[in-house]
Amino acid sequence: MKNTLYKHPDFDNSILKNAPDAATITAKEDAVVPDGYHATSIFPEYIKIGGAWKLIEGSRMDCAVAIRGGVPMAVEHRNIREGDAIVVGREEDGSSGILMYTHGFDAAAQQEDEFAFRASRTRETSYSRDYDSLYEQLRYERDNGSSVWVLGPACTFDFDSRKAMEKLIDNGFVDAVFAGNALATHDLEAAVFKTALGQDIYTQRSVSGGHYHHLDTINMVNQSGSVKAFIEERGIDDGIMAALTRNDIPFVLAGSIRDDGPLPDVIADVYEAQAKMRGIVKKATTVIALATQLHAIATGNMTPSYTVQNGVVRTVNFYAVDVSEFAVNKLRDRGSLSAKSIVTNVQDFLVNLERGLI
Amino acid sequence: MKNTLYKHPDFDNSILKNAPDAATITAKEDAVVPDGYHATSIFPEYIKIGGAWKLIEGSRMDCAVAIRGGVPMAVEHRNIREGDAIVVGREEDGSSGILMYTHGFDAAAQQEDEFAFRASRTRETSYSRDYDSLYEQLRYERDNGSSVWVLGPACTFDFDSRKAMEKLIDNGFVDAVFAGNALATHDLEAAVFKTALGQDIYTQRSVSGGHYHHLDTINMVNQSGSVKAFIEERGIDDGIMAALTRNDIPFVLAGSIRDDGPLPDVIADVYEAQAKMRGIVKKATTVIALATQLHAIATGNMTPSYTVQNGVVRTVNFYAVDVSEFAVNKLRDRGSLSAKSIVTNVQDFLVNLERGLI
Amino acid sequence: MKNTLYKHPDFDNSILKNAPDAATITAKEDAVVPDGYHATSIFPEYIKIGGAWKLIEGSRMDCAVAIRGGVPMAVEHRNIREGDAIVVGREEDGSSGILMYTHGFDAAAQQEDEFAFRASRTRETSYSRDYDSLYEQLRYERDNGSSVWVLGPACTFDFDSRKAMEKLIDNGFVDAVFAGNALATHDLEAAVFKTALGQDIYTQRSVSGGHYHHLDTINMVNQSGSVKAFIEERGIDDGIMAALTRNDIPFVLAGSIRDDGPLPDVIADVYEAQAKMRGIVKKATTVIALATQLHAIATGNMTPSYTVQNGVVRTVNFYAVDVSEFAVNKLRDRGSLSAKSIVTNVQDFLVNLERGLI
Amino acid sequence: MKNTLYKHPDFDNSILKNAPDAATITAKEDAVVPDGYHATSIFPEYIKIGGAWKLIEGSRMDCAVAIRGGVPMAVEHRNIREGDAIVVGREEDGSSGILMYTHGFDAAAQQEDEFAFRASRTRETSYSRDYDSLYEQLRYERDNGSSVWVLGPACTFDFDSRKAMEKLIDNGFVDAVFAGNALATHDLEAAVFKTALGQDIYTQRSVSGGHYHHLDTINMVNQSGSVKAFIEERGIDDGIMAALTRNDIPFVLAGSIRDDGPLPDVIADVYEAQAKMRGIVKKATTVIALATQLHAIATGNMTPSYTVQNGVVRTVNFYAVDVSEFAVNKLRDRGSLSAKSIVTNVQDFLVNLERGLI
């Protein structure tokens, strides 16, 4: 994998050459698209505009395509504005100006045993090579790409894996983190009290009064006004949030209806949170989702199979790690060589990764 | 269970009698509580104010207690306002004016084999009596209480269970529904296209062009402006959302970062959604959560073990149904006789329930 | 499904017509086959012997083919005897006298949406049609076929589902049962003590001294000498084993290293147990495996996709029901239209089945 | 943990001192015990014989107690012989000559946070300290005890974990292995073909003709006559079975009805297999069960909480590792400080263990 070579469509092919411009209809109101609108996939798609085929920018699946300033943009329905020129048409073979192109990475796929990658993953799948290729990939991205990590709260419930994640951040393998209120709260709780939800993260002992710890932590951070201010004021130097802060790595904490508190950094409006996440995902080259269904599926929804990096089209690699086959297989069905899943406890995954990489 | 008798604390007991008023400290800013604040549990709690013990109103766990107008109110940290008088103290035995009272339903608990209820539930637990008591409970609530249903999208993925849920609504067993964008979208998709995510909900066949169905559905509802308007304009008469609409039953659709669309009724701000949900939960006497971790845990967090109905304290019953032991056991640890879980596929659960009740 | 029409191979096809007899090599010792031996699949396979194509009789996958008395027989390696003529060759297209024929039920498959059947099943798959077709199939088999049920112990842990299984037996839907020591022991324990492993199967209450119940039950049956004698002597009239006994329905109790006791009917030698099971499976037309990995996989291994009934080739239908996706999907990969799985708790499955059928 | 100090019962206590000898009744036939027989637990139990309290030897739960040669022996019902003097009585407080003693390791338990150990384990439990204590325990047992490993086939499906297990054996951490036909077959298949069930254990690629590999392997071993002969004749030097053979470490391969083949070393009679396993377990001081429900539960059933080593009573430590909460929690309920479980994929567990120990 690493950076697989993209083979552009053959635009001299007669169908593509002779195709008309894609048809458009003007949106009549905000957040509503005209009948027959085209919806994007995870694959590279080209729209013919003014006689030229143009790659949709910043694509993700299930968007409408609005032509803004002559450029085809993938836009969520809710972000469509009255007056947008919306591409219509559901033929995707190019003949009517819309081309969904699924063969760009075929060469790489063959090399990589596409079949093996696509197979459903279970607890009994052999993962040795996945680990090896992941080590290679993450080293490559450290120098050449952007790795986005999506973290469930369990990543910080255990002493060793929290430490492993911290080291991965300090060693340059993490370019952004997506998580929720719980991951950040319990990571900071561990920094202050050595507990998560009141349980010692090393000894597992339930600490007396421990049920106050996460509330106390949230209250302290609210006094400070932000996670960053809290970490700096209190001199917090261990854990995931501290490592992100000292390395100036962006994180998005998306709100959910489960949240206590929340921390001041949590984004209450989920669509605003989606927008922030998507802004970061557009530049991602590898995404690793650990032990979170909500955030992993949300990120999977907005992650295309490719990105444009310095003008070159390359794959985006998506890894999902969870102890449940059901959870990882939900993410697997992305029709692309770039999605892989591993069925295991993320604690061991992180400890393995740290030992393999650092 | 049904309506179990509450035994009030013995306020003539010397500790309670001689206890001082609970101490309070004034909140200095919004969303921040003073050090030493008291946090609520799921149990009835009494605060001594002006020499009198007063039951906290509208309680839920992990709230601060603000005395407003002489009444102790359970308030989430984010809803604390500068100037609120916040109860401080972590002794809960009454001696300092705060009493957490866990014995109010002991008589009922003994009768109900508390031990059996508290045990961890698995696929191999015997559920016959749980079904029987649930039938009895739901019949009781239809006439005397308020049943809130929390529905994951899987409730509408299957023809028979969607129909069963519709009948339960039409027959008066449902007083409110909490769900997300997906449940509502796929239920309406089924009404329009007979599919969920493009798959026929009876034949399982993947329909050509089916990946457009949920987007088309959302787009149509956005044109109508609301789920209700859409259902009425299009004459939709099958499914969960149609049944809720024709029976005038409230629903809360809480937004999440996974959402496509969303439907116009979905609440984007998760804390606003929480507030709407809690407004309804305060009046709930039974809560049934089906196949959703996010919404079930969110609802569990805000549901106390008791409620006050016509001036009488009674239990709130909480049922969680999921095919995963991990999911239901997350909800089980509520320390009360009122929480029960069943490990099964919600499709069969709903079909069983409908056959048992109607 | 029911009884799907089989389309015989076109033996006039030039490849098949011109093919030589299959090659054989004589086995030189018991339980060892010659190099290059042919192994059977779950599909109909034909061997050319003396110029004529003959269907392998009593086939199951992973057997050698021994020609005994001019007939090709599928024989487990351990049952090969010195002197057996063993078919060799791994071309399966007929050209060398061995034909694996996978298209016999294509017409039926198309009708039945083979794609939908083959898809991986999860908790979110829609099962309504599977139930309907299962009702139809079981009614058909009652009059025309033979239904073998493979039961895990959980089938008798719950009051309602134990009762449902009993009724299915009494109403003619069960032609044989495969199980282990635990299913039989706990079913009889329930008959004597109303418990399973010491827990009341209705109230879930742990009975004092209940940890003796299964040992006491086994001891009583050993005194009687057999399950049948025990049931008759004690006048046991409820539960699965009693229903099997009064209806004279055969059961195979296969031993396992987990067993306490065991009951006198349990077969200690697992290959002898396999042989007994296979003797019954050869006549089966539908197999239903509930909540048991060991017995379900064992039965799956020995169940072909077809059988010959009154000289006519027909499908064998295999259903697997388990609350775990991993368990049912292990059984799914049988490459045939005849395997279906349902992810649910078998308690609800049995209760549903009884209500749908009786 | 390691070797925790046992505190003997206070036999000078008046109840114990004044207790009569335990009552016995003579067994009238093989495999049947008299009514009122006493059944053993996993705890140390003492029987008063001739005025002296004697510890039951080689105990395991759910056995009868036969006094043979003046010594109380734990005997499975099936191994009771006509004429055995069977201890009767179900009072376990010593007053009637039978003492179940649960407090021998209390001091150790307190030190080890018994509460934390007993809690139900999930994917979200913190396992750092469990790993650390396991490293310490296994190093201790290498020099002072006996570690029995119970292996599911998944231990050999993956290149890295198979290699890790091999190294653990070569480095002295393994004193015996319990497994089934599949573990041994696929391990040898990997040695010969680099595959498991026809899939390359490193690349995951399905090899052409790979479905013959396990049958071919079994056939070759049957030609050699035993696993040992096969390994030596073919010069197999990688994998679990080769490491066991070259280090002369005993293994028990117990037959099951799922087996293909089987290999010649597999024991067909499950009760004979149980007897072999129990012979080894009696000397075990630590048991580690990985990714196998059948063999793990079988071993758990026959493993007491203590053993007598050089005349000293010490704990037996039982670890269960599986990706499924349901599987590990089935083993957890052993009422003793010695049972621990870890929810993870055994591949990562083994790789972690090897890195932590070697």
Short mmCIF file of N, CA, C and O in Angstrom, two decimals, chain A residues 128-172:
data_model
loop_
_atom_site.label_atom_id
_atom_site.label_comp_id
_atom_site.label_asym_id
_atom_site.label_seq_id
_atom_site.Cartn_x
_atom_site.Cartn_y
_atom_site.Cartn_z
N SER A 128 -1.05 -11.08 11.12
CA SER A 128 0.38 -10.75 11.13
C SER A 128 0.75 -9.76 10.02
O SER A 128 1.43 -8.77 10.26
N ARG A 129 0.33 -10.06 8.80
CA ARG A 129 0.71 -9.17 7.73
C ARG A 129 0.05 -7.81 7.85
O ARG A 129 0.61 -6.80 7.45
N ASP A 130 -1.17 -7.77 8.39
CA ASP A 130 -1.82 -6.47 8.58
C ASP A 130 -1.00 -5.59 9.52
O ASP A 130 -0.86 -4.39 9.28
N TYR A 131 -0.47 -6.20 10.58
CA TYR A 131 0.37 -5.42 11.48
C TYR A 131 1.62 -4.92 10.74
O TYR A 131 1.97 -3.76 10.83
N ASP A 132 2.26 -5.83 10.02
CA ASP A 132 3.48 -5.42 9.32
C ASP A 132 3.21 -4.29 8.33
O ASP A 132 3.96 -3.32 8.26
N SER A 133 2.11 -4.41 7.58
CA SER A 133 1.84 -3.37 6.59
C SER A 133 1.41 -2.08 7.29
O SER A 133 1.69 -0.98 6.80
N LEU A 134 0.79 -2.21 8.43
CA LEU A 134 0.39 -1.01 9.17
C LEU A 134 1.63 -0.28 9.71
O LEU A 134 1.70 0.95 9.67
N TYR A 135 2.59 -1.03 10.22
CA TYR A 135 3.84 -0.40 10.66
C TYR A 135 4.46 0.40 9.52
O TYR A 135 4.85 1.55 9.66
N GLU A 136 4.54 -0.26 8.37
CA GLU A 136 5.15 0.37 7.20
C GLU A 136 4.37 1.62 6.80
O GLU A 136 4.94 2.68 6.51
N GLN A 137 3.04 1.46 6.81
CA GLN A 137 2.18 2.58 6.39
C GLN A 137 2.34 3.77 7.33
O GLN A 137 2.48 4.91 6.89
N LEU A 138 2.33 3.51 8.63
CA LEU A 138 2.38 4.62 9.59
C LEU A 138 3.74 5.32 9.54
O LEU A 138 3.82 6.54 9.72
N ARG A 139 4.79 4.55 9.29
CA ARG A 139 6.11 5.19 9.13
C ARG A 139 6.12 6.08 7.89
O ARG A 139 6.66 7.18 7.90
N TYR A 140 5.49 5.56 6.83
CA TYR A 140 5.42 6.35 5.60
C TYR A 140 4.61 7.63 5.81
O TYR A 140 5.04 8.71 5.41
N GLU A 141 3.49 7.51 6.47
CA GLU A 141 2.64 8.69 6.66
C GLU A 141 3.31 9.72 7.56
O GLU A 141 3.10 10.94 7.39
N ARG A 142 4.09 9.25 8.51
CA ARG A 142 4.77 10.21 9.40
C ARG A 142 5.57 11.21 8.58
O ARG A 142 5.59 12.41 8.88
N ASP A 143 6.19 10.74 7.53
CA ASP A 143 7.02 11.62 6.72
C ASP A 143 6.26 12.23 5.54
O ASP A 143 6.61 13.29 5.05
N ASN A 144 5.24 11.52 5.07
CA ASN A 144 4.65 11.93 3.79
C ASN A 144 3.15 12.18 3.82
O ASN A 144 2.60 12.61 2.80
N GLY A 145 2.47 11.86 4.91
CA GLY A 145 1.02 11.96 4.86
C GLY A 145 0.45 12.53 6.14
O GLY A 145 1.12 13.28 6.85
N SER A 146 -0.78 12.15 6.40
CA SER A 146 -1.47 12.67 7.57
C SER A 146 -2.34 11.57 8.15
O SER A 146 -3.24 11.07 7.49
N SER A 147 -2.04 11.18 9.39
CA SER A 147 -2.78 10.10 10.05
C SER A 147 -3.77 10.66 11.05
O SER A 147 -3.39 11.35 11.99
N VAL A 148 -5.04 10.33 10.82
CA VAL A 148 -6.10 10.75 11.74
C VAL A 148 -6.50 9.56 12.60
O VAL A 148 -6.78 8.48 12.06
N TRP A 149 -6.50 9.73 13.89
CA TRP A 149 -6.88 8.66 14.82
C TRP A 149 -8.24 8.97 15.43
O TRP A 149 -8.49 10.08 15.89
N VAL A 150 -9.10 7.96 15.45
CA VAL A 150 -10.44 8.10 15.99
C VAL A 150 -10.50 7.20 17.23
O VAL A 150 -10.40 5.99 17.10
N LEU A 151 -10.65 7.80 18.39
CA LEU A 151 -10.43 7.05 19.63
C LEU A 151 -11.68 6.91 20.48
O LEU A 151 -12.30 7.90 20.87
N GLY A 152 -12.01 5.68 20.80
CA GLY A 152 -13.05 5.42 21.79
C GLY A 152 -12.49 5.58 23.19
O GLY A 152 -11.27 5.53 23.40
N PRO A 153 -13.35 5.74 24.19
CA PRO A 153 -12.86 5.97 25.55
C PRO A 153 -12.00 4.83 26.09
O PRO A 153 -11.12 5.06 26.93
N ALA A 154 -12.20 3.60 25.60
CA ALA A 154 -11.43 2.47 26.12
C ALA A 154 -9.93 2.67 25.91
O ALA A 154 -9.13 2.05 26.60
N CYS A 155 -9.55 3.52 24.96
CA CYS A 155 -8.11 3.76 24.72
C CYS A 155 -7.42 4.37 25.94
O CYS A 155 -6.20 4.34 26.03
N THR A 156 -8.20 4.92 26.83
CA THR A 156 -7.57 5.55 27.99
C THR A 156 -7.95 4.88 29.31
O THR A 156 -7.57 5.36 30.37
N PHE A 157 -8.65 3.76 29.24
CA PHE A 157 -9.08 3.05 30.46
C PHE A 157 -7.97 2.18 31.04
O PHE A 157 -8.10 1.66 32.14
N ASP A 158 -6.94 1.96 30.27
CA ASP A 158 -5.90 0.99 30.66
C ASP A 158 -4.54 1.69 30.67
O ASP A 158 -4.20 2.43 29.75
N PHE A 159 -3.77 1.41 31.69
CA PHE A 159 -2.51 2.09 31.91
C PHE A 159 -1.55 1.96 30.73
O PHE A 159 -1.03 2.95 30.22
N ASP A 160 -1.32 0.73 30.29
CA ASP A 160 -0.33 0.50 29.24
C ASP A 160 -0.75 1.08 27.89
O ASP A 160 0.07 1.62 27.15
N SER A 161 -2.03 0.94 27.56
CA SER A 161 -2.44 1.40 26.24
C SER A 161 -2.52 2.93 26.20
O SER A 161 -2.22 3.55 25.18
N ARG A 162 -2.90 3.53 27.31
CA ARG A 162 -2.90 5.00 27.38
C ARG A 162 -1.47 5.51 27.19
O ARG A 162 -1.23 6.47 26.45
N LYS A 163 -0.55 4.83 27.84
CA LYS A 163 0.88 5.20 27.70
C LYS A 163 1.35 4.97 26.26
O LYS A 163 2.09 5.79 25.69
N ALA A 164 0.92 3.87 25.65
CA ALA A 164 1.33 3.58 24.28
C ALA A 164 0.81 4.66 23.32
O ALA A 164 1.53 5.14 22.45
N MET A 165 -0.45 5.04 23.51
CA MET A 165 -1.02 6.08 22.64
C MET A 165 -0.27 7.39 22.83
O MET A 165 0.01 8.10 21.85
N GLU A 166 0.06 7.69 24.05
CA GLU A 166 0.83 8.91 24.33
C GLU A 166 2.16 8.89 23.57
O GLU A 166 2.55 9.89 22.95
N LYS A 167 2.83 7.75 23.58
CA LYS A 167 4.13 7.66 22.88
C LYS A 167 3.97 7.77 21.37
O LYS A 167 4.81 8.35 20.70
N LEU A 168 2.89 7.17 20.86
CA LEU A 168 2.65 7.28 19.41
C LEU A 168 2.48 8.73 19.01
O LEU A 168 2.95 9.17 17.96
N ILE A 169 1.80 9.50 19.86
CA ILE A 169 1.64 10.93 19.58
C ILE A 169 2.99 11.63 19.66
O ILE A 169 3.37 12.37 18.74
N ASP A 170 3.72 11.39 20.73
CA ASP A 170 5.00 12.07 20.90
C ASP A 170 5.99 11.73 19.79
O ASP A 170 6.91 12.50 19.51
N ASN A 171 5.82 10.57 19.18
CA ASN A 171 6.77 10.15 18.15
C ASN A 171 6.30 10.45 16.73
O ASN A 171 6.86 9.92 15.77
N GLY A 172 5.28 11.28 16.60
CA GLY A 172 4.95 11.80 15.28
C GLY A 172 4.02 10.96 14.44
O GLY A 172 3.84 11.24 13.25
#
